[in-house]
Short mmCIF file of C-alpha atoms in Angstrom, two decimals:
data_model
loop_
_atom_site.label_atom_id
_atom_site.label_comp_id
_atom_site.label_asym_id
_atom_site.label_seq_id
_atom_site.Cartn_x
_atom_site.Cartn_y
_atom_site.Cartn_z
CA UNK A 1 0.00 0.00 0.00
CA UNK A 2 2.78 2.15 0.26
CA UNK A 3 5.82 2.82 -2.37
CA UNK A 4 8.32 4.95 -2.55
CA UNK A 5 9.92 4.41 -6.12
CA UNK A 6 9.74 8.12 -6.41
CA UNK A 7 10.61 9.18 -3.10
CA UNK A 8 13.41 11.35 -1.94
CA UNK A 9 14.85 12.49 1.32
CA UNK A 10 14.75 16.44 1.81
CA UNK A 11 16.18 16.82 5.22
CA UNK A 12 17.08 14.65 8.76
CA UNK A 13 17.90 16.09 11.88
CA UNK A 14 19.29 12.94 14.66
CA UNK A 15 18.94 13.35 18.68
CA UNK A 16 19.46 11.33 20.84
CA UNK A 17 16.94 10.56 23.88
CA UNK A 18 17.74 8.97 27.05
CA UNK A 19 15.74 7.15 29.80
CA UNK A 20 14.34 9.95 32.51
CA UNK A 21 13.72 7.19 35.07
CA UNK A 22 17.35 6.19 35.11
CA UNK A 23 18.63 9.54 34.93
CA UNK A 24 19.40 9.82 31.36
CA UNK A 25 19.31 13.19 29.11
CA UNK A 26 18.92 14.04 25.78
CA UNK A 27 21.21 15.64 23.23
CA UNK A 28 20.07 17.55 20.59
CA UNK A 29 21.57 18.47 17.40
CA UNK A 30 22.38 21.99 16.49
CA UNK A 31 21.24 21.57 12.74
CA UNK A 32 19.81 19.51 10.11
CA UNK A 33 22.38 16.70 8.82
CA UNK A 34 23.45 17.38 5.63
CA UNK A 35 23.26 14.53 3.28
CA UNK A 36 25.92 14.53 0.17
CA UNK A 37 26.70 10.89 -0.38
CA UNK A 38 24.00 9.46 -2.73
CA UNK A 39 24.86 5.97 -1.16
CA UNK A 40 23.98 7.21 1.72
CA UNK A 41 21.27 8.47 0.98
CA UNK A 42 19.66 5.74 -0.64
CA UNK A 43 20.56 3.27 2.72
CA UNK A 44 18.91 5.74 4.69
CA UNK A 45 15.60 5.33 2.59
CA UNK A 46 15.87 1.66 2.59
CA UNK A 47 16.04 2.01 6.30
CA UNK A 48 13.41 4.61 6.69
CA UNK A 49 11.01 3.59 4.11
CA UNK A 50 11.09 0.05 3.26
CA UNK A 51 9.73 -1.20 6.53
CA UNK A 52 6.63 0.02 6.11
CA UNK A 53 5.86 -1.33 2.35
CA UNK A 54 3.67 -3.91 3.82
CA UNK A 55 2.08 -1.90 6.63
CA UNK A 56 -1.97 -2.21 6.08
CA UNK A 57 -3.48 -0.35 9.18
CA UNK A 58 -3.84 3.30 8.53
CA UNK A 59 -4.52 5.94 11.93
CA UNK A 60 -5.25 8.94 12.92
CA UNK A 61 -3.61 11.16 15.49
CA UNK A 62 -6.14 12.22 17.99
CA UNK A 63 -6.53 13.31 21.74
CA UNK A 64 -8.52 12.48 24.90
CA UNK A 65 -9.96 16.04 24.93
CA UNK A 66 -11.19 15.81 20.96
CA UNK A 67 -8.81 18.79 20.30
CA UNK A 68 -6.33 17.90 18.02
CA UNK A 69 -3.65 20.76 18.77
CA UNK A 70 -3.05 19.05 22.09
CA UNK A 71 -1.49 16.33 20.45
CA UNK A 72 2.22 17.15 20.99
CA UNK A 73 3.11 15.66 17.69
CA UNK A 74 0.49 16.62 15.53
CA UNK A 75 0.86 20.17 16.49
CA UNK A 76 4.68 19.89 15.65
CA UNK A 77 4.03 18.41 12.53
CA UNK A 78 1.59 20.76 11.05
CA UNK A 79 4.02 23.58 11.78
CA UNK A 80 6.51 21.64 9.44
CA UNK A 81 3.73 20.80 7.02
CA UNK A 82 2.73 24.71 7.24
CA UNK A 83 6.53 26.09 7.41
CA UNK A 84 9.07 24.02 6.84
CA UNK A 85 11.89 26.25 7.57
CA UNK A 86 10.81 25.39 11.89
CA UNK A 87 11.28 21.86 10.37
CA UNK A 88 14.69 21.45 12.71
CA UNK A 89 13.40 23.75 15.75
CA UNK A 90 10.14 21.18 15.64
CA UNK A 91 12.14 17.95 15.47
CA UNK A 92 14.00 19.24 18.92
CA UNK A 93 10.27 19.90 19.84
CA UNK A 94 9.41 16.21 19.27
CA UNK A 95 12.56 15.05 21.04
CA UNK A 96 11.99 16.68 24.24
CA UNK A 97 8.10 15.41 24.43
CA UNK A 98 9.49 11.60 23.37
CA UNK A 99 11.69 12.21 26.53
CA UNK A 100 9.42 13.27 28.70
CA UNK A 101 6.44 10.34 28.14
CA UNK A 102 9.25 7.69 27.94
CA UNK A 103 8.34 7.10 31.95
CA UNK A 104 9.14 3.05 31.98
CA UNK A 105 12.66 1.74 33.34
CA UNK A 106 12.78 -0.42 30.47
CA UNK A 107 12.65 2.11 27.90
CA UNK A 108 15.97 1.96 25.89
CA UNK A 109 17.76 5.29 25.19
CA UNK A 110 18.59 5.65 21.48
CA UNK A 111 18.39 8.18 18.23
CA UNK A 112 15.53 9.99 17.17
CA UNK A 113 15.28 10.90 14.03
CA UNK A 114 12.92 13.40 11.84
CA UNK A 115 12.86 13.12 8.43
CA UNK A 116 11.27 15.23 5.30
CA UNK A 117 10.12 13.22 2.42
CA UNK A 118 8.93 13.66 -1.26
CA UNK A 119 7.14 11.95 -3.14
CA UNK A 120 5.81 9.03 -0.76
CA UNK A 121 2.89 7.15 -2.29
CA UNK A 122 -0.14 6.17 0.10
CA UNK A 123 -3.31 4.90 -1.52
CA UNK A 124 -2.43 5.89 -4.60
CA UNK A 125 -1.82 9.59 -3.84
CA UNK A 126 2.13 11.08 -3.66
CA UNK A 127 2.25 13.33 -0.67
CA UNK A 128 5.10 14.42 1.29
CA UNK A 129 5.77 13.15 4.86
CA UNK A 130 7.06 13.98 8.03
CA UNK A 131 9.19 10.91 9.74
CA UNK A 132 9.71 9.74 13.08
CA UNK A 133 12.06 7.23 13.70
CA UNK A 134 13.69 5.71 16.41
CA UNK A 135 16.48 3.33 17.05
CA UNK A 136 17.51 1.45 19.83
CA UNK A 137 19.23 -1.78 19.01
CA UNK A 138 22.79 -1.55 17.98
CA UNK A 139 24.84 -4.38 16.52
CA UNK A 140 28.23 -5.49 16.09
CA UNK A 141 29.52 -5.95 12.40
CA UNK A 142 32.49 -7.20 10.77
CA UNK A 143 34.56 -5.84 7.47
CA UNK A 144 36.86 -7.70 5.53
CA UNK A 145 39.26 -6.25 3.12
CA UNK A 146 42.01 -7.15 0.81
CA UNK A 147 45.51 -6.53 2.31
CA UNK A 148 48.81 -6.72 0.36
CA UNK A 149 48.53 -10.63 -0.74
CA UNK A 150 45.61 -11.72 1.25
CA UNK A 151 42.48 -10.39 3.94
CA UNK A 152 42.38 -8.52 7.08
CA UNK A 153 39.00 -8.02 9.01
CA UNK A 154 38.23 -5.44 11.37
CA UNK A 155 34.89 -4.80 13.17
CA UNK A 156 32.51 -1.83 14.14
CA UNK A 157 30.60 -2.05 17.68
CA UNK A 158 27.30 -0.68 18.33
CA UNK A 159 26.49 0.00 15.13
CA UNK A 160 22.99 0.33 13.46
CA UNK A 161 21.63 -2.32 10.79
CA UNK A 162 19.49 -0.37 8.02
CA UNK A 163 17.17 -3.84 8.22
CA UNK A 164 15.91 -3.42 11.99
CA UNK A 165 13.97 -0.14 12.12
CA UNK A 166 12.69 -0.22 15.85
CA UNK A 167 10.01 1.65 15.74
CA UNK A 168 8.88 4.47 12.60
CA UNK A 169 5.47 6.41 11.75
CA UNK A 170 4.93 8.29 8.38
CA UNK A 171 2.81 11.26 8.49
CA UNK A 172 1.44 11.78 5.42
CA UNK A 173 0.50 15.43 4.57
CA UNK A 174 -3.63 15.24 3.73
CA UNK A 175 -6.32 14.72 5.83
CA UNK A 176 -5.09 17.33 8.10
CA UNK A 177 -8.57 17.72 10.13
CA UNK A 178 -9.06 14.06 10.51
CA UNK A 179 -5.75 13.83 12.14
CA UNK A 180 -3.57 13.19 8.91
CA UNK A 181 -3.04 9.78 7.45
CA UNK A 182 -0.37 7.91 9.70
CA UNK A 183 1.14 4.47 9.70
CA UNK A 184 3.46 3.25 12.52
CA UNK A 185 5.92 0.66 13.44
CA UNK A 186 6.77 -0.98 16.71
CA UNK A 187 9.19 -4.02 16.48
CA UNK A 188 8.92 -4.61 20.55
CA UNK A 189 7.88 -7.80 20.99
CA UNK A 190 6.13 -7.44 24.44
CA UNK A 191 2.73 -5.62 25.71
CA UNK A 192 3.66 -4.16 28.48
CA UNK A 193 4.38 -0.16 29.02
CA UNK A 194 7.93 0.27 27.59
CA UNK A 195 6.26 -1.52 24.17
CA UNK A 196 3.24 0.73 24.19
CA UNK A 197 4.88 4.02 25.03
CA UNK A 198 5.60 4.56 21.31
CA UNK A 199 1.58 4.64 19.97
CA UNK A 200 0.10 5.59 22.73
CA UNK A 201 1.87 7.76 24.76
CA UNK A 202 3.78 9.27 22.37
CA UNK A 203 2.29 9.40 19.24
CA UNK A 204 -1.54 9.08 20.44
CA UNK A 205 -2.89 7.03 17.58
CA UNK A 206 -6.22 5.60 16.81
CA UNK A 207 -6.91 3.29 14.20
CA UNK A 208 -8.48 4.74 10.90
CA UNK A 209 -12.23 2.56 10.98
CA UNK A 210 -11.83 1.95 7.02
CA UNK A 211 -12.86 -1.47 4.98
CA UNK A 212 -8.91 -2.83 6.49
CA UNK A 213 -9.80 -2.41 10.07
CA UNK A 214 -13.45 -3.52 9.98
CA UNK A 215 -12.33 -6.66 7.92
CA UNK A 216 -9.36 -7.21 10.19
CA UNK A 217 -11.22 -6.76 13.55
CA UNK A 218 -14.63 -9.32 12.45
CA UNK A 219 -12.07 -11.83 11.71
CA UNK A 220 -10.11 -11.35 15.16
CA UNK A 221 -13.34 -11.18 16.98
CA UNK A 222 -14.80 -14.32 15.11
CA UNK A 223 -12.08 -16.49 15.67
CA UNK A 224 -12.18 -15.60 19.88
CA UNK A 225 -15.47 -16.14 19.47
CA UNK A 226 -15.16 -19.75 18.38
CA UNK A 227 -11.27 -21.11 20.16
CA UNK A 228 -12.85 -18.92 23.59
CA UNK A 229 -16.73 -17.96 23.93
CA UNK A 230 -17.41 -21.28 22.27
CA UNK A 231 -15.77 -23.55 23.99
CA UNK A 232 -16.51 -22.06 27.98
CA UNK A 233 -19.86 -22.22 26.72
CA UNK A 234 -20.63 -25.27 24.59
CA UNK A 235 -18.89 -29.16 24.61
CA UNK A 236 -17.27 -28.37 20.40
CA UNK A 237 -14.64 -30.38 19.25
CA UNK A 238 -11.47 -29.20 17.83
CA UNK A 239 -12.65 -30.19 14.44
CA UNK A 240 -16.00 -28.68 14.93
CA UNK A 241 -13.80 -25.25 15.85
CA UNK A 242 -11.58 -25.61 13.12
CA UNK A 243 -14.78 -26.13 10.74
CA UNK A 244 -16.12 -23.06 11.81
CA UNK A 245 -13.05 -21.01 11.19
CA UNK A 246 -12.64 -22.92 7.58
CA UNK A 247 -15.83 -21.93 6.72
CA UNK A 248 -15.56 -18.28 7.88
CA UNK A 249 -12.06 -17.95 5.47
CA UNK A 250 -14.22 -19.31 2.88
CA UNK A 251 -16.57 -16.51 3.17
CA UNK A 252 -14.09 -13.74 3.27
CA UNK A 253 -12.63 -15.08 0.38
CA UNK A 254 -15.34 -15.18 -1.52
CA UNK A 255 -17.24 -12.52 -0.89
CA UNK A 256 -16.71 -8.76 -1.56
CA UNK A 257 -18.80 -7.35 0.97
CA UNK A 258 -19.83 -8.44 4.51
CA UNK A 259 -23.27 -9.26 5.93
CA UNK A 260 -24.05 -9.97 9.33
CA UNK A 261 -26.87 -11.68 8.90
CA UNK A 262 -25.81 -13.59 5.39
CA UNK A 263 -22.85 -14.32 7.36
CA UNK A 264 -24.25 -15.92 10.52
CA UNK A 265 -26.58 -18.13 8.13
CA UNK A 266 -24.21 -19.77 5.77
CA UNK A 267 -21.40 -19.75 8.53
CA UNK A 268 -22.52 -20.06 11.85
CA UNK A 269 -25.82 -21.88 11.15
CA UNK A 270 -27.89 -21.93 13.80
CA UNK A 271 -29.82 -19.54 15.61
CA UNK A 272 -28.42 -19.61 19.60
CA UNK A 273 -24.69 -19.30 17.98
CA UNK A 274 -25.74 -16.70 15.45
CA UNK A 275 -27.20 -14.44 18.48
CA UNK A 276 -24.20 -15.45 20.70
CA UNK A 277 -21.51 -14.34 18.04
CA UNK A 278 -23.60 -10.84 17.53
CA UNK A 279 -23.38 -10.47 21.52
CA UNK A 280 -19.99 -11.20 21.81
CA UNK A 281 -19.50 -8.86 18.86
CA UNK A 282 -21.33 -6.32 20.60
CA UNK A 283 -19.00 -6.38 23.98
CA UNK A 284 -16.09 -6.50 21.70
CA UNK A 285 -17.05 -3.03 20.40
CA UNK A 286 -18.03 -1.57 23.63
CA UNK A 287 -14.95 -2.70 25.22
CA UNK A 288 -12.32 -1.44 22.76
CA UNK A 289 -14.71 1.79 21.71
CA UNK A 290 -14.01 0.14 18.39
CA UNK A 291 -17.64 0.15 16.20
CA UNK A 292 -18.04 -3.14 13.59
CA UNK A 293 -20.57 -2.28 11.15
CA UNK A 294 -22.83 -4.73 9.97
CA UNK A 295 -22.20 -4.37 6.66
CA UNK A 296 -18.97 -3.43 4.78
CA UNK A 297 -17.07 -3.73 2.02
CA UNK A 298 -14.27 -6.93 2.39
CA UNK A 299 -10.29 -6.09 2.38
CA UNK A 300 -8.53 -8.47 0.52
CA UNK A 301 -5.49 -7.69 2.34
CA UNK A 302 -6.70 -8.11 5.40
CA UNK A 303 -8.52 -11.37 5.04
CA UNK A 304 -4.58 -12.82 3.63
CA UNK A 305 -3.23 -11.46 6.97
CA UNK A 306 -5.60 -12.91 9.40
CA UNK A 307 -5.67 -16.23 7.19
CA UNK A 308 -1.97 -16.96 8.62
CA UNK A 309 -3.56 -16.65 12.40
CA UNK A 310 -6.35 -19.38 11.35
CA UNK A 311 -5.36 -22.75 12.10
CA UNK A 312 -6.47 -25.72 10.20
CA UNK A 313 -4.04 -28.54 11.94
CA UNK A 314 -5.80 -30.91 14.14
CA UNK A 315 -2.53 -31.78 16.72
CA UNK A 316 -2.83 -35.64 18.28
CA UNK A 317 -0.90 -36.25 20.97
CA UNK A 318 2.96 -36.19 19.70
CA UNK A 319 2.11 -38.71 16.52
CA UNK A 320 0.05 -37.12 13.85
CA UNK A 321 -1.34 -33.73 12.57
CA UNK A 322 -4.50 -33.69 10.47
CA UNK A 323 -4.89 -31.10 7.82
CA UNK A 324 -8.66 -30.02 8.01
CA UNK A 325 -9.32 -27.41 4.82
CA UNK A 326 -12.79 -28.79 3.97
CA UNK A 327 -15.51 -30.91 4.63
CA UNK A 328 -16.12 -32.03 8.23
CA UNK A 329 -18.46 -34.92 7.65
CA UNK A 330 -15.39 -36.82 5.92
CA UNK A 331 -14.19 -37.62 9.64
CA UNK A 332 -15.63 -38.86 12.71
CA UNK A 333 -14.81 -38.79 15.91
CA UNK A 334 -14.58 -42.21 18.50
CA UNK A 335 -13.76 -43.67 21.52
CA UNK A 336 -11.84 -47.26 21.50
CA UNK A 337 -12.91 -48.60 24.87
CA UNK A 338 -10.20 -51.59 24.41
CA UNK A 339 -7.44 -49.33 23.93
CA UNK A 340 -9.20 -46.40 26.44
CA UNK A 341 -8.37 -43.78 23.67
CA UNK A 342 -10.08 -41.63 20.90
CA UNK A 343 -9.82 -41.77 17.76
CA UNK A 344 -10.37 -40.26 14.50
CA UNK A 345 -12.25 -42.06 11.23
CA UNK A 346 -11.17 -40.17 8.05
CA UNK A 347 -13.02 -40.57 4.73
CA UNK A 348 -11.43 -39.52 1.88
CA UNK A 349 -11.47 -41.19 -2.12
CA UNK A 350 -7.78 -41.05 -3.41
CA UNK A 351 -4.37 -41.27 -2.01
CA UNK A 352 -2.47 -38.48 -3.17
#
């Protein structure tokens, strides 16, 4: 959904922000870096820009108090959007506020940087974007080189890979009332406050509610519905769960809109679980303040990402897996009392 093909880089200012728990400060730079080598250049688009070419989700800055100038970041970036000569005196701007939410012990110091870009393609529109970027993980990498008849090697410590972005957003300049278009990157791997500091504290994002996000969150909420609500609530199999989520896939893919109602028919089938799912729906949207409409137009790219979190692989003990894509009336279910175990009876017309 995003390209950048056309893109260039305009200008990047680098700070560097510490941890104000442990009694760490910031630095900030005097003036804008100023780029000359094209190589380098071009690395630092691959590492800005490339992360995000497979980023779906779309938000919107926003704050508790529905005015949008409070938000630290939006305000900083409009006055770049609006005069780009503050563009340096704002990225200090955006240091010092990433500083001051970053209140978790685990928060890892490390560069920010702001970047101006050209030429960045959301949606089909070229725009030009404001950059946030922040790295924390450094590496240690080694160099070989020819010397006299042979090689040498040397090696550079805590050094930054242009492959592991830690965290990014891209503001893209339209929209401006809504809260501009804005896509963001986290690579934490845990929940907890120093992963969530990035989104929420510092950027204050809420998801865009477009065709993506409604597709993304039915699926998410159906298939809780059936490995969770379903089984506290009724005695289902595994293969009766995994039957349900087959057959919800096989909607999505087929379909290119969404109906509540078609959809509880053909998937769900029955009336008590068609009236539990649209409950459990319901709680899910008053819970997260996050609406579901009833009808909606079907994201392709969504339905391919929540496809790889739908499991079709029946597990048996530590000796087989069975591979359930279609038809649940080709196996039963049993219990050997000889043996004292169950057991599965698979129909099926060729060996393949």
């Amino acid at each position: 959904m995003i390209s950048f093909f056309e893109a260039s880089l305009k200008q990047l200012s680098i700070h560097h922000t510490g941890n104000k728990l442990l009694e760490e400060y910031y630095k900030l730079s005097d003036a804008p870096l100023k780029i000359d080598d094209e190589v380098l250049g071009n690395l630092l688009m691959q590492y800005f820009l490339k992360p995000f070419e497979k980023v779906n989700e779309v938000y919107r800055f926003y704050h508790p108090n529905d005015n949008l100038e409070l938000n630290e970041v939006f305000h900083f970036v409009h006055e770049i959007f609006e005069n780009n000569e503050l563009f340096h005196e704002d990225s200090q701007q955006l240091a010092k506020h990433l500083y001051d939410v970053a209140n978790h012990p685990k928060i890892k110091s490390g560069e920010l940087y702001v970047a101006y870009f050209e030429k960045v393609q959301i949606e089909g529109e070229q725009l030009d974007v404001v950059g946030v970027f922040k790295s924390e993980t450094k590496d240690t990498y080694l160099k070989v080189y020819p010397e006299q008849d042979g090689f040498n090697v040397s090696y550079e410590q805590e050094a930054i890979s242009i492959n592991k972005l830690d965290k990014g957003c891209l503001i893209f300049n339209v929209d401006k009332e809504e809260g501009y278009k804005v896509v963001v990157l986290d690579q934490s791997k845990s929940s907890n406050d120093s992963a969530v500091y990035w989104k929420d504290e510092f950027l204050k994002l809420k998801i865009r509610n477009d065709s993506y996000n409604q597709t993304n969150n039915v699926l998410g909420v159906y298939k809780n519905f059936v490995t969770q609500k379903l089984e506290d609530d009724y005695e289902i199999s595994k293969a009766d769960k995994i039957d349900l989520l087959n057959r919800s896939m096989k909607y999505f893919k087929e379909k290119e809109t969404f109906d509540i109602e078609e959809f509880g028919n053909e998937v769900i089938g029955n009336a008590e679980g068609i009236e539990s799912f649209k409950n459990y729906k319901k709680n899910y949207e008053q819970e997260y303040e996050s609406p579901i409409a009833d009808n909606f137009e079907i994201a392709e790219s969504a339905v391919k990402k929540q496809a790889r979190a739908y499991k079709s692989v029946l597990k048996l003990d530590k000796n087989f897996h069975i591979y359930i894509h279609g038809n649940k009336e080709m196996i039963e279910k049993g219990y050997d009392d000889d043996k004292s175990m169950n057991f599965y009876k698979v129909y099926f017309r060729e060996e393949e």
